[in-house]
Amino acid sequence: MRRTVIAGNWKMNMTPKAAVAFINELKTMTVGLDKCDIVLCVPFVDIAPAVEAAAGSNIHIGAENVHFAKSGAYTGEISAEMLTEIGTEYVVVGHSERRQYFAETDETVNLRTKAALAAGLKVILCLGEVKEERLSGITNEVVSMQTKLDLAGISAEELKNVIIAYEPVWAIGTGLTATPEQADETCGVIRNVIRELYGDAAAEDITIQYGGSMNDANAAELLSKENVDGGLIGGASLKTDKFITIIKAAN
Ligand code: 13P
């Protein structure tokens, strides 16, 4: 049975001190809530203190990106080995903000995914259509193509450490949420691509999250859908009261 995973993506928010305070508070709130995995993907400099603060809890720590080279002349980048050495378990790859503002392509997303998996990280692979694609009725083609390109060359064994986050770009940070039916349908399309590529068992096992203005008010309905196995949450993961409501909805 696939796991429900509730993950926060803090983006460029929260200093190391704020991260520790947040985790200490969330830790006491999440005692006994073990029906979903809880992940916080945090800025690089927050990772080490976050790992220490989260020790012994159901909170797992992730990074927000990783470079594909093992090491070398890539000023400003962080390698997978650097992440694992400080206790990072997860990494977000292919977020639309990286694609939009930092020129990432399906090709580099694929390389980053491979490098992360090779180092033993679990990958939260983000993909989703932009508004014009949704409006012109090509969402299914877009997410199918992204799924295939981003996972090219990744084995069925490696796929066990991949979570897919379906994040319609028009719903990110806009307050516009996909309807539960839209989220369910598109996550289902992605699951069918996985079925095509890796077979029935892989399709049933893979966790597919929805992301895009998921919050304390709409999480329960989104998470009730068959194909929605969790959430990747931006804004609502920055406040413990909102985030815990989403975690409880998943439990
Ligand atoms: P918001 O929840 O703020 O819309 O962000 C979603 C997101 O981008 C998570 O990765």
PDB file of C-alpha atoms and ligand atoms in Angstrom:
ATOM      1  CA  MET A   1       0.000   0.000   0.000  1.00  0.00           C
ATOM      2  CA  ARG A   2       1.288   3.432  -0.884  1.00  0.00           C
ATOM      3  CA  ARG A   3       2.118   5.911   1.867  1.00  0.00           C
ATOM      4  CA  THR A   4       0.475   9.267   2.259  1.00  0.00           C
ATOM      5  CA  VAL A   5       3.160  11.939   2.453  1.00  0.00           C
ATOM      6  CA  ILE A   6       2.510  15.471   3.662  1.00  0.00           C
ATOM      7  CA  ALA A   7       5.477  17.633   2.709  1.00  0.00           C
ATOM      8  CA  GLY A   8       6.132  21.299   3.312  1.00  0.00           C
ATOM      9  CA  ASN A   9       8.203  23.265   0.846  1.00  0.00           C
ATOM     10  CA  TRP A  10       9.423  26.319   2.682  1.00  0.00           C
ATOM     11  CA  LYS A  11      10.971  27.902  -0.442  1.00  0.00           C
ATOM     12  CA  MET A  12      13.131  30.924   0.544  1.00  0.00           C
ATOM     13  CA  ASN A  13      11.548  31.346   3.982  1.00  0.00           C
ATOM     14  CA  MET A  14      12.648  30.679   7.566  1.00  0.00           C
ATOM     15  CA  THR A  15      16.097  31.241   9.044  1.00  0.00           C
ATOM     16  CA  PRO A  16      17.866  28.366  10.854  1.00  0.00           C
ATOM     17  CA  LYS A  17      16.664  29.656  14.245  1.00  0.00           C
ATOM     18  CA  ALA A  18      13.077  29.966  13.022  1.00  0.00           C
ATOM     19  CA  ALA A  19      13.299  26.463  11.567  1.00  0.00           C
ATOM     20  CA  VAL A  20      14.338  24.951  14.890  1.00  0.00           C
ATOM     21  CA  ALA A  21      11.567  26.773  16.773  1.00  0.00           C
ATOM     22  CA  PHE A  22       8.992  25.601  14.195  1.00  0.00           C
ATOM     23  CA  ILE A  23      10.125  21.972  14.364  1.00  0.00           C
ATOM     24  CA  ASN A  24      10.210  21.912  18.159  1.00  0.00           C
ATOM     25  CA  GLU A  25       6.599  23.058  18.172  1.00  0.00           C
ATOM     26  CA  LEU A  26       5.462  20.729  15.380  1.00  0.00           C
ATOM     27  CA  LYS A  27       7.188  17.779  17.063  1.00  0.00           C
ATOM     28  CA  THR A  28       4.961  17.915  20.122  1.00  0.00           C
ATOM     29  CA  MET A  29       1.875  18.403  17.927  1.00  0.00           C
ATOM     30  CA  THR A  30       2.586  15.351  15.768  1.00  0.00           C
ATOM     31  CA  VAL A  31       3.143  12.747  18.488  1.00  0.00           C
ATOM     32  CA  GLY A  32       1.115   9.649  17.539  1.00  0.00           C
ATOM     33  CA  LEU A  33       0.198  10.960  14.085  1.00  0.00           C
ATOM     34  CA  ASP A  34       1.907   8.170  12.195  1.00  0.00           C
ATOM     35  CA  LYS A  35      -0.545   7.381   9.387  1.00  0.00           C
ATOM     36  CA  CYS A  36       1.277   9.725   7.040  1.00  0.00           C
ATOM     37  CA  ASP A  37       4.926  10.632   6.598  1.00  0.00           C
ATOM     38  CA  ILE A  38       5.735  14.242   7.386  1.00  0.00           C
ATOM     39  CA  VAL A  39       8.492  15.963   5.428  1.00  0.00           C
ATOM     40  CA  LEU A  40       9.831  19.501   5.613  1.00  0.00           C
ATOM     41  CA  CYS A  41      11.884  20.639   2.624  1.00  0.00           C
ATOM     42  CA  VAL A  42      13.892  23.580   3.837  1.00  0.00           C
ATOM     43  CA  PRO A  43      16.605  26.017   2.674  1.00  0.00           C
ATOM     44  CA  PHE A  44      20.074  24.441   2.565  1.00  0.00           C
ATOM     45  CA  VAL A  45      21.390  26.316   5.615  1.00  0.00           C
ATOM     46  CA  ASP A  46      18.407  25.153   7.700  1.00  0.00           C
ATOM     47  CA  ILE A  47      18.956  21.455   7.012  1.00  0.00           C
ATOM     48  CA  ALA A  48      21.539  20.531   9.669  1.00  0.00           C
ATOM     49  CA  PRO A  49      19.747  22.257  12.577  1.00  0.00           C
ATOM     50  CA  ALA A  50      16.403  20.948  11.284  1.00  0.00           C
ATOM     51  CA  VAL A  51      17.688  17.361  11.216  1.00  0.00           C
ATOM     52  CA  GLU A  52      18.906  17.731  14.789  1.00  0.00           C
ATOM     53  CA  ALA A  53      15.629  19.269  15.975  1.00  0.00           C
ATOM     54  CA  ALA A  54      13.509  16.603  14.245  1.00  0.00           C
ATOM     55  CA  ALA A  55      15.491  13.625  15.590  1.00  0.00           C
ATOM     56  CA  GLY A  56      13.281  10.937  17.099  1.00  0.00           C
ATOM     57  CA  SER A  57      10.082  12.307  15.566  1.00  0.00           C
ATOM     58  CA  ASN A  58       7.956  11.475  12.524  1.00  0.00           C
ATOM     59  CA  ILE A  59       9.311  14.598  10.790  1.00  0.00           C
ATOM     60  CA  HIS A  60      11.767  13.994   7.956  1.00  0.00           C
ATOM     61  CA  ILE A  61      13.950  16.690   6.468  1.00  0.00           C
ATOM     62  CA  GLY A  62      14.488  17.429   2.796  1.00  0.00           C
ATOM     63  CA  ALA A  63      16.314  19.920   0.605  1.00  0.00           C
ATOM     64  CA  GLU A  64      14.711  22.042  -2.110  1.00  0.00           C
ATOM     65  CA  ASN A  65      17.130  21.209  -4.911  1.00  0.00           C
ATOM     66  CA  VAL A  66      20.333  19.316  -5.708  1.00  0.00           C
ATOM     67  CA  HIS A  67      22.940  19.526  -8.449  1.00  0.00           C
ATOM     68  CA  PHE A  68      23.572  16.571 -10.748  1.00  0.00           C
ATOM     69  CA  ALA A  69      27.365  16.558 -10.691  1.00  0.00           C
ATOM     70  CA  LYS A  70      29.203  14.747  -7.908  1.00  0.00           C
ATOM     71  CA  SER A  71      31.488  17.737  -7.358  1.00  0.00           C
ATOM     72  CA  GLY A  72      33.321  20.366  -9.360  1.00  0.00           C
ATOM     73  CA  ALA A  73      33.311  23.932 -10.592  1.00  0.00           C
ATOM     74  CA  TYR A  74      29.609  24.751 -10.101  1.00  0.00           C
ATOM     75  CA  THR A  75      29.693  27.858  -7.935  1.00  0.00           C
ATOM     76  CA  GLY A  76      26.710  28.091  -5.629  1.00  0.00           C
ATOM     77  CA  GLU A  77      25.465  24.538  -6.155  1.00  0.00           C
ATOM     78  CA  ILE A  78      25.048  21.684  -3.652  1.00  0.00           C
ATOM     79  CA  SER A  79      25.708  18.000  -4.365  1.00  0.00           C
ATOM     80  CA  ALA A  80      23.696  14.971  -3.279  1.00  0.00           C
ATOM     81  CA  GLU A  81      26.585  13.689  -1.145  1.00  0.00           C
ATOM     82  CA  MET A  82      26.730  17.012   0.724  1.00  0.00           C
ATOM     83  CA  LEU A  83      23.043  16.567   1.512  1.00  0.00           C
ATOM     84  CA  THR A  84      23.179  12.957   2.679  1.00  0.00           C
ATOM     85  CA  GLU A  85      26.213  13.595   4.882  1.00  0.00           C
ATOM     86  CA  ILE A  86      24.197  16.031   7.008  1.00  0.00           C
ATOM     87  CA  GLY A  87      21.209  13.723   7.341  1.00  0.00           C
ATOM     88  CA  THR A  88      18.972  14.941   4.513  1.00  0.00           C
ATOM     89  CA  GLU A  89      16.446  12.267   3.513  1.00  0.00           C
ATOM     90  CA  TYR A  90      14.426  13.925   0.751  1.00  0.00           C
ATOM     91  CA  VAL A  91      14.950  16.442  -2.015  1.00  0.00           C
ATOM     92  CA  VAL A  92      12.524  18.417  -4.170  1.00  0.00           C
ATOM     93  CA  VAL A  93      13.494  18.293  -7.835  1.00  0.00           C
ATOM     94  CA  GLY A  94      11.927  20.126 -10.760  1.00  0.00           C
ATOM     95  CA  HIS A  95       9.846  22.636  -8.845  1.00  0.00           C
ATOM     96  CA  SER A  96       8.111  25.033 -11.230  1.00  0.00           C
ATOM     97  CA  GLU A  97       9.918  27.989  -9.631  1.00  0.00           C
ATOM     98  CA  ARG A  98      13.235  26.339 -10.545  1.00  0.00           C
ATOM     99  CA  ARG A  99      11.963  25.671 -14.071  1.00  0.00           C
ATOM    100  CA  GLN A 100      10.581  29.208 -14.408  1.00  0.00           C
ATOM    101  CA  TYR A 101      13.268  31.366 -12.748  1.00  0.00           C
ATOM    102  CA  PHE A 102      16.375  29.187 -13.002  1.00  0.00           C
ATOM    103  CA  ALA A 103      15.995  27.747 -16.477  1.00  0.00           C
ATOM    104  CA  GLU A 104      15.649  24.126 -15.450  1.00  0.00           C
ATOM    105  CA  THR A 105      14.454  21.775 -18.136  1.00  0.00           C
ATOM    106  CA  ASP A 106      13.136  18.222 -18.129  1.00  0.00           C
ATOM    107  CA  GLU A 107      16.664  17.187 -19.061  1.00  0.00           C
ATOM    108  CA  THR A 108      18.328  18.772 -16.018  1.00  0.00           C
ATOM    109  CA  VAL A 109      15.445  17.654 -13.801  1.00  0.00           C
ATOM    110  CA  ASN A 110      16.097  14.101 -14.984  1.00  0.00           C
ATOM    111  CA  LEU A 111      19.841  14.419 -14.286  1.00  0.00           C
ATOM    112  CA  ARG A 112      19.205  15.828 -10.808  1.00  0.00           C
ATOM    113  CA  THR A 113      16.711  13.053 -10.056  1.00  0.00           C
ATOM    114  CA  LYS A 114      19.235  10.406 -11.079  1.00  0.00           C
ATOM    115  CA  ALA A 115      22.040  11.966  -9.018  1.00  0.00           C
ATOM    116  CA  ALA A 116      19.815  12.231  -5.952  1.00  0.00           C
ATOM    117  CA  LEU A 117      18.610   8.623  -6.211  1.00  0.00           C
ATOM    118  CA  ALA A 118      22.158   7.342  -6.728  1.00  0.00           C
ATOM    119  CA  ALA A 119      23.173   9.029  -3.473  1.00  0.00           C
ATOM    120  CA  GLY A 120      20.278   7.439  -1.574  1.00  0.00           C
ATOM    121  CA  LEU A 121      17.977  10.449  -1.355  1.00  0.00           C
ATOM    122  CA  LYS A 122      14.230  10.186  -1.803  1.00  0.00           C
ATOM    123  CA  VAL A 123      13.068  12.502  -4.579  1.00  0.00           C
ATOM    124  CA  ILE A 124       9.907  14.603  -4.647  1.00  0.00           C
ATOM    125  CA  LEU A 125       9.652  15.181  -8.390  1.00  0.00           C
ATOM    126  CA  CYS A 126       7.477  18.164  -9.287  1.00  0.00           C
ATOM    127  CA  LEU A 127       5.634  18.618 -12.540  1.00  0.00           C
ATOM    128  CA  GLY A 128       2.479  20.275 -13.802  1.00  0.00           C
ATOM    129  CA  GLU A 129       0.938  22.374 -16.531  1.00  0.00           C
ATOM    130  CA  VAL A 130       0.837  26.165 -16.866  1.00  0.00           C
ATOM    131  CA  LYS A 131      -2.450  28.043 -17.170  1.00  0.00           C
ATOM    132  CA  GLU A 132      -2.409  28.312 -20.981  1.00  0.00           C
ATOM    133  CA  GLU A 133      -1.903  24.546 -21.259  1.00  0.00           C
ATOM    134  CA  ARG A 134      -4.853  23.847 -18.930  1.00  0.00           C
ATOM    135  CA  LEU A 135      -7.027  26.313 -20.863  1.00  0.00           C
ATOM    136  CA  SER A 136      -6.135  24.798 -24.218  1.00  0.00           C
ATOM    137  CA  GLY A 137      -6.997  21.314 -23.018  1.00  0.00           C
ATOM    138  CA  ILE A 138      -3.524  19.749 -23.233  1.00  0.00           C
ATOM    139  CA  THR A 139      -2.896  19.139 -19.515  1.00  0.00           C
ATOM    140  CA  ASN A 140      -2.862  15.348 -19.881  1.00  0.00           C
ATOM    141  CA  GLU A 141      -0.346  15.455 -22.726  1.00  0.00           C
ATOM    142  CA  VAL A 142       1.889  17.914 -20.840  1.00  0.00           C
ATOM    143  CA  VAL A 143       2.052  15.957 -17.574  1.00  0.00           C
ATOM    144  CA  SER A 144       2.472  12.652 -19.438  1.00  0.00           C
ATOM    145  CA  MET A 145       5.406  14.028 -21.389  1.00  0.00           C
ATOM    146  CA  GLN A 146       7.018  15.537 -18.274  1.00  0.00           C
ATOM    147  CA  THR A 147       6.631  12.260 -16.382  1.00  0.00           C
ATOM    148  CA  LYS A 148       8.313  10.324 -19.194  1.00  0.00           C
ATOM    149  CA  LEU A 149      11.169  12.794 -19.710  1.00  0.00           C
ATOM    150  CA  ASP A 150      11.840  13.386 -16.012  1.00  0.00           C
ATOM    151  CA  LEU A 151      11.959   9.637 -15.278  1.00  0.00           C
ATOM    152  CA  ALA A 152      13.927   8.593 -18.383  1.00  0.00           C
ATOM    153  CA  GLY A 153      16.473   5.920 -17.511  1.00  0.00           C
ATOM    154  CA  ILE A 154      15.238   5.465 -13.938  1.00  0.00           C
ATOM    155  CA  SER A 155      14.738   1.811 -12.978  1.00  0.00           C
ATOM    156  CA  ALA A 156      11.704   0.290 -11.267  1.00  0.00           C
ATOM    157  CA  GLU A 157      13.878  -0.273  -8.191  1.00  0.00           C
ATOM    158  CA  GLU A 158      14.922   3.395  -8.134  1.00  0.00           C
ATOM    159  CA  LEU A 159      11.312   4.496  -8.659  1.00  0.00           C
ATOM    160  CA  LYS A 160      10.493   3.172  -5.164  1.00  0.00           C
ATOM    161  CA  ASN A 161      12.312   6.246  -3.842  1.00  0.00           C
ATOM    162  CA  VAL A 162      10.411   8.685  -6.037  1.00  0.00           C
ATOM    163  CA  ILE A 163       7.310  10.630  -5.045  1.00  0.00           C
ATOM    164  CA  ILE A 164       5.626  12.633  -7.784  1.00  0.00           C
ATOM    165  CA  ALA A 165       4.133  15.996  -6.862  1.00  0.00           C
ATOM    166  CA  TYR A 166       1.525  17.153  -9.355  1.00  0.00           C
ATOM    167  CA  GLU A 167       1.628  20.935  -9.073  1.00  0.00           C
ATOM    168  CA  PRO A 168      -0.422  22.875 -11.603  1.00  0.00           C
ATOM    169  CA  VAL A 169       1.649  26.035 -12.014  1.00  0.00           C
ATOM    170  CA  TRP A 170      -1.450  28.267 -12.079  1.00  0.00           C
ATOM    171  CA  ALA A 171      -2.377  27.070  -8.588  1.00  0.00           C
ATOM    172  CA  ILE A 172       0.986  27.748  -6.920  1.00  0.00           C
ATOM    173  CA  GLY A 173       0.946  30.678  -4.544  1.00  0.00           C
ATOM    174  CA  THR A 174      -2.136  32.090  -6.247  1.00  0.00           C
ATOM    175  CA  GLY A 175      -4.859  30.973  -3.861  1.00  0.00           C
ATOM    176  CA  LEU A 176      -6.407  29.164  -6.846  1.00  0.00           C
ATOM    177  CA  THR A 177      -6.631  25.476  -6.086  1.00  0.00           C
ATOM    178  CA  ALA A 178      -7.340  22.707  -8.556  1.00  0.00           C
ATOM    179  CA  THR A 179     -10.729  21.218  -7.754  1.00  0.00           C
ATOM    180  CA  PRO A 180     -10.501  17.840  -6.024  1.00  0.00           C
ATOM    181  CA  GLU A 181     -11.810  16.332  -9.290  1.00  0.00           C
ATOM    182  CA  GLN A 182      -9.102  18.035 -11.379  1.00  0.00           C
ATOM    183  CA  ALA A 183      -6.399  16.975  -8.918  1.00  0.00           C
ATOM    184  CA  ASP A 184      -7.698  13.397  -8.861  1.00  0.00           C
ATOM    185  CA  GLU A 185      -7.978  13.190 -12.634  1.00  0.00           C
ATOM    186  CA  THR A 186      -4.501  14.540 -13.366  1.00  0.00           C
ATOM    187  CA  CYS A 187      -2.821  12.487 -10.627  1.00  0.00           C
ATOM    188  CA  GLY A 188      -4.619   9.523 -12.233  1.00  0.00           C
ATOM    189  CA  VAL A 189      -3.177  10.409 -15.638  1.00  0.00           C
ATOM    190  CA  ILE A 190       0.321  10.445 -14.100  1.00  0.00           C
ATOM    191  CA  ARG A 191      -0.368   7.103 -12.392  1.00  0.00           C
ATOM    192  CA  ASN A 192      -1.363   5.628 -15.758  1.00  0.00           C
ATOM    193  CA  VAL A 193       1.918   6.776 -17.290  1.00  0.00           C
ATOM    194  CA  ILE A 194       3.720   5.007 -14.444  1.00  0.00           C
ATOM    195  CA  ARG A 195       1.617   1.913 -15.210  1.00  0.00           C
ATOM    196  CA  GLU A 196       2.630   2.110 -18.863  1.00  0.00           C
ATOM    197  CA  LEU A 197       6.325   2.529 -18.011  1.00  0.00           C
ATOM    198  CA  TYR A 198       6.739   0.307 -14.937  1.00  0.00           C
ATOM    199  CA  GLY A 199       3.635  -1.907 -14.621  1.00  0.00           C
ATOM    200  CA  ASP A 200       0.660  -2.254 -12.271  1.00  0.00           C
ATOM    201  CA  ALA A 201       2.483  -2.790  -8.984  1.00  0.00           C
ATOM    202  CA  ALA A 202       4.636   0.321  -9.413  1.00  0.00           C
ATOM    203  CA  ALA A 203       1.573   2.366 -10.375  1.00  0.00           C
ATOM    204  CA  GLU A 204      -0.316   1.251  -7.279  1.00  0.00           C
ATOM    205  CA  ASP A 205       2.667   1.802  -4.978  1.00  0.00           C
ATOM    206  CA  ILE A 206       3.859   5.233  -6.054  1.00  0.00           C
ATOM    207  CA  THR A 207       2.867   8.196  -3.920  1.00  0.00           C
ATOM    208  CA  ILE A 208       1.458  11.051  -6.018  1.00  0.00           C
ATOM    209  CA  GLN A 209       0.934  14.309  -4.174  1.00  0.00           C
ATOM    210  CA  TYR A 210      -1.070  17.352  -5.132  1.00  0.00           C
ATOM    211  CA  GLY A 211       0.442  20.809  -4.621  1.00  0.00           C
ATOM    212  CA  GLY A 212      -0.851  24.307  -5.305  1.00  0.00           C
ATOM    213  CA  SER A 213      -2.570  26.402  -2.649  1.00  0.00           C
ATOM    214  CA  MET A 214      -3.377  23.347  -0.527  1.00  0.00           C
ATOM    215  CA  ASN A 215      -4.313  24.632   2.916  1.00  0.00           C
ATOM    216  CA  ASP A 216      -6.043  23.818   6.187  1.00  0.00           C
ATOM    217  CA  ALA A 217      -9.449  24.500   4.638  1.00  0.00           C
ATOM    218  CA  ASN A 218      -9.224  22.433   1.448  1.00  0.00           C
ATOM    219  CA  ALA A 219      -6.792  19.612   2.349  1.00  0.00           C
ATOM    220  CA  ALA A 220      -9.351  17.093   3.634  1.00  0.00           C
ATOM    221  CA  GLU A 221     -11.339  17.140   0.407  1.00  0.00           C
ATOM    222  CA  LEU A 222      -8.280  16.974  -1.853  1.00  0.00           C
ATOM    223  CA  LEU A 223      -6.749  14.165   0.198  1.00  0.00           C
ATOM    224  CA  SER A 224      -9.981  12.154   0.125  1.00  0.00           C
ATOM    225  CA  LYS A 225      -9.478  11.517  -3.581  1.00  0.00           C
ATOM    226  CA  GLU A 226      -8.347   8.081  -4.721  1.00  0.00           C
ATOM    227  CA  ASN A 227      -5.324   9.273  -6.704  1.00  0.00           C
ATOM    228  CA  VAL A 228      -4.150  12.008  -4.331  1.00  0.00           C
ATOM    229  CA  ASP A 229      -1.690  10.492  -1.859  1.00  0.00           C
ATOM    230  CA  GLY A 230      -0.588  13.563  -0.019  1.00  0.00           C
ATOM    231  CA  GLY A 231       0.343  17.160  -0.519  1.00  0.00           C
ATOM    232  CA  LEU A 232       3.285  19.410  -1.253  1.00  0.00           C
ATOM    233  CA  ILE A 233       2.477  22.567   0.604  1.00  0.00           C
ATOM    234  CA  GLY A 234       4.074  25.997   0.311  1.00  0.00           C
ATOM    235  CA  GLY A 235       2.483  28.884   2.174  1.00  0.00           C
ATOM    236  CA  ALA A 236       0.416  26.764   4.572  1.00  0.00           C
ATOM    237  CA  SER A 237       3.522  24.847   5.691  1.00  0.00           C
ATOM    238  CA  LEU A 238       4.996  27.985   7.272  1.00  0.00           C
ATOM    239  CA  LYS A 239       2.515  28.097  10.159  1.00  0.00           C
ATOM    240  CA  THR A 240       2.306  25.160  12.570  1.00  0.00           C
ATOM    241  CA  ASP A 241      -1.444  25.560  13.152  1.00  0.00           C
ATOM    242  CA  LYS A 242      -2.251  25.363   9.441  1.00  0.00           C
ATOM    243  CA  PHE A 243       0.262  22.611   8.706  1.00  0.00           C
ATOM    244  CA  ILE A 244      -0.919  20.407  11.590  1.00  0.00           C
ATOM    245  CA  THR A 245      -4.507  20.675  10.336  1.00  0.00           C
ATOM    246  CA  ILE A 246      -3.363  19.278   6.985  1.00  0.00           C
ATOM    247  CA  ILE A 247      -1.398  16.495   8.710  1.00  0.00           C
ATOM    248  CA  LYS A 248      -4.460  15.599  10.769  1.00  0.00           C
ATOM    249  CA  ALA A 249      -6.603  15.537   7.630  1.00  0.00           C
ATOM    250  CA  ALA A 250      -4.186  12.954   6.200  1.00  0.00           C
ATOM    251  CA  ASN A 251      -4.413  10.864   9.355  1.00  0.00           C
TER     252      ASN A 251
HETATM  253  P1  13P B   1       1.601  27.079  -2.268  1.00  0.00           P
HETATM  254  O1  13P B   1       1.055  26.022  -1.336  1.00  0.00           O
HETATM  255  O2  13P B   1       2.099  28.282  -1.535  1.00  0.00           O
HETATM  256  O3  13P B   1       0.648  27.377  -3.370  1.00  0.00           O
HETATM  257  O4  13P B   1       2.895  26.445  -2.961  1.00  0.00           O
HETATM  258  C1  13P B   1       2.802  25.183  -3.488  1.00  0.00           C
HETATM  259  C2  13P B   1       4.145  24.736  -3.853  1.00  0.00           C
HETATM  260  O5  13P B   1       4.781  25.300  -4.738  1.00  0.00           O
HETATM  261  C3  13P B   1       4.736  23.622  -3.120  1.00  0.00           C
HETATM  262  O6  13P B   1       5.893  23.178  -3.720  1.00  0.00           O
END
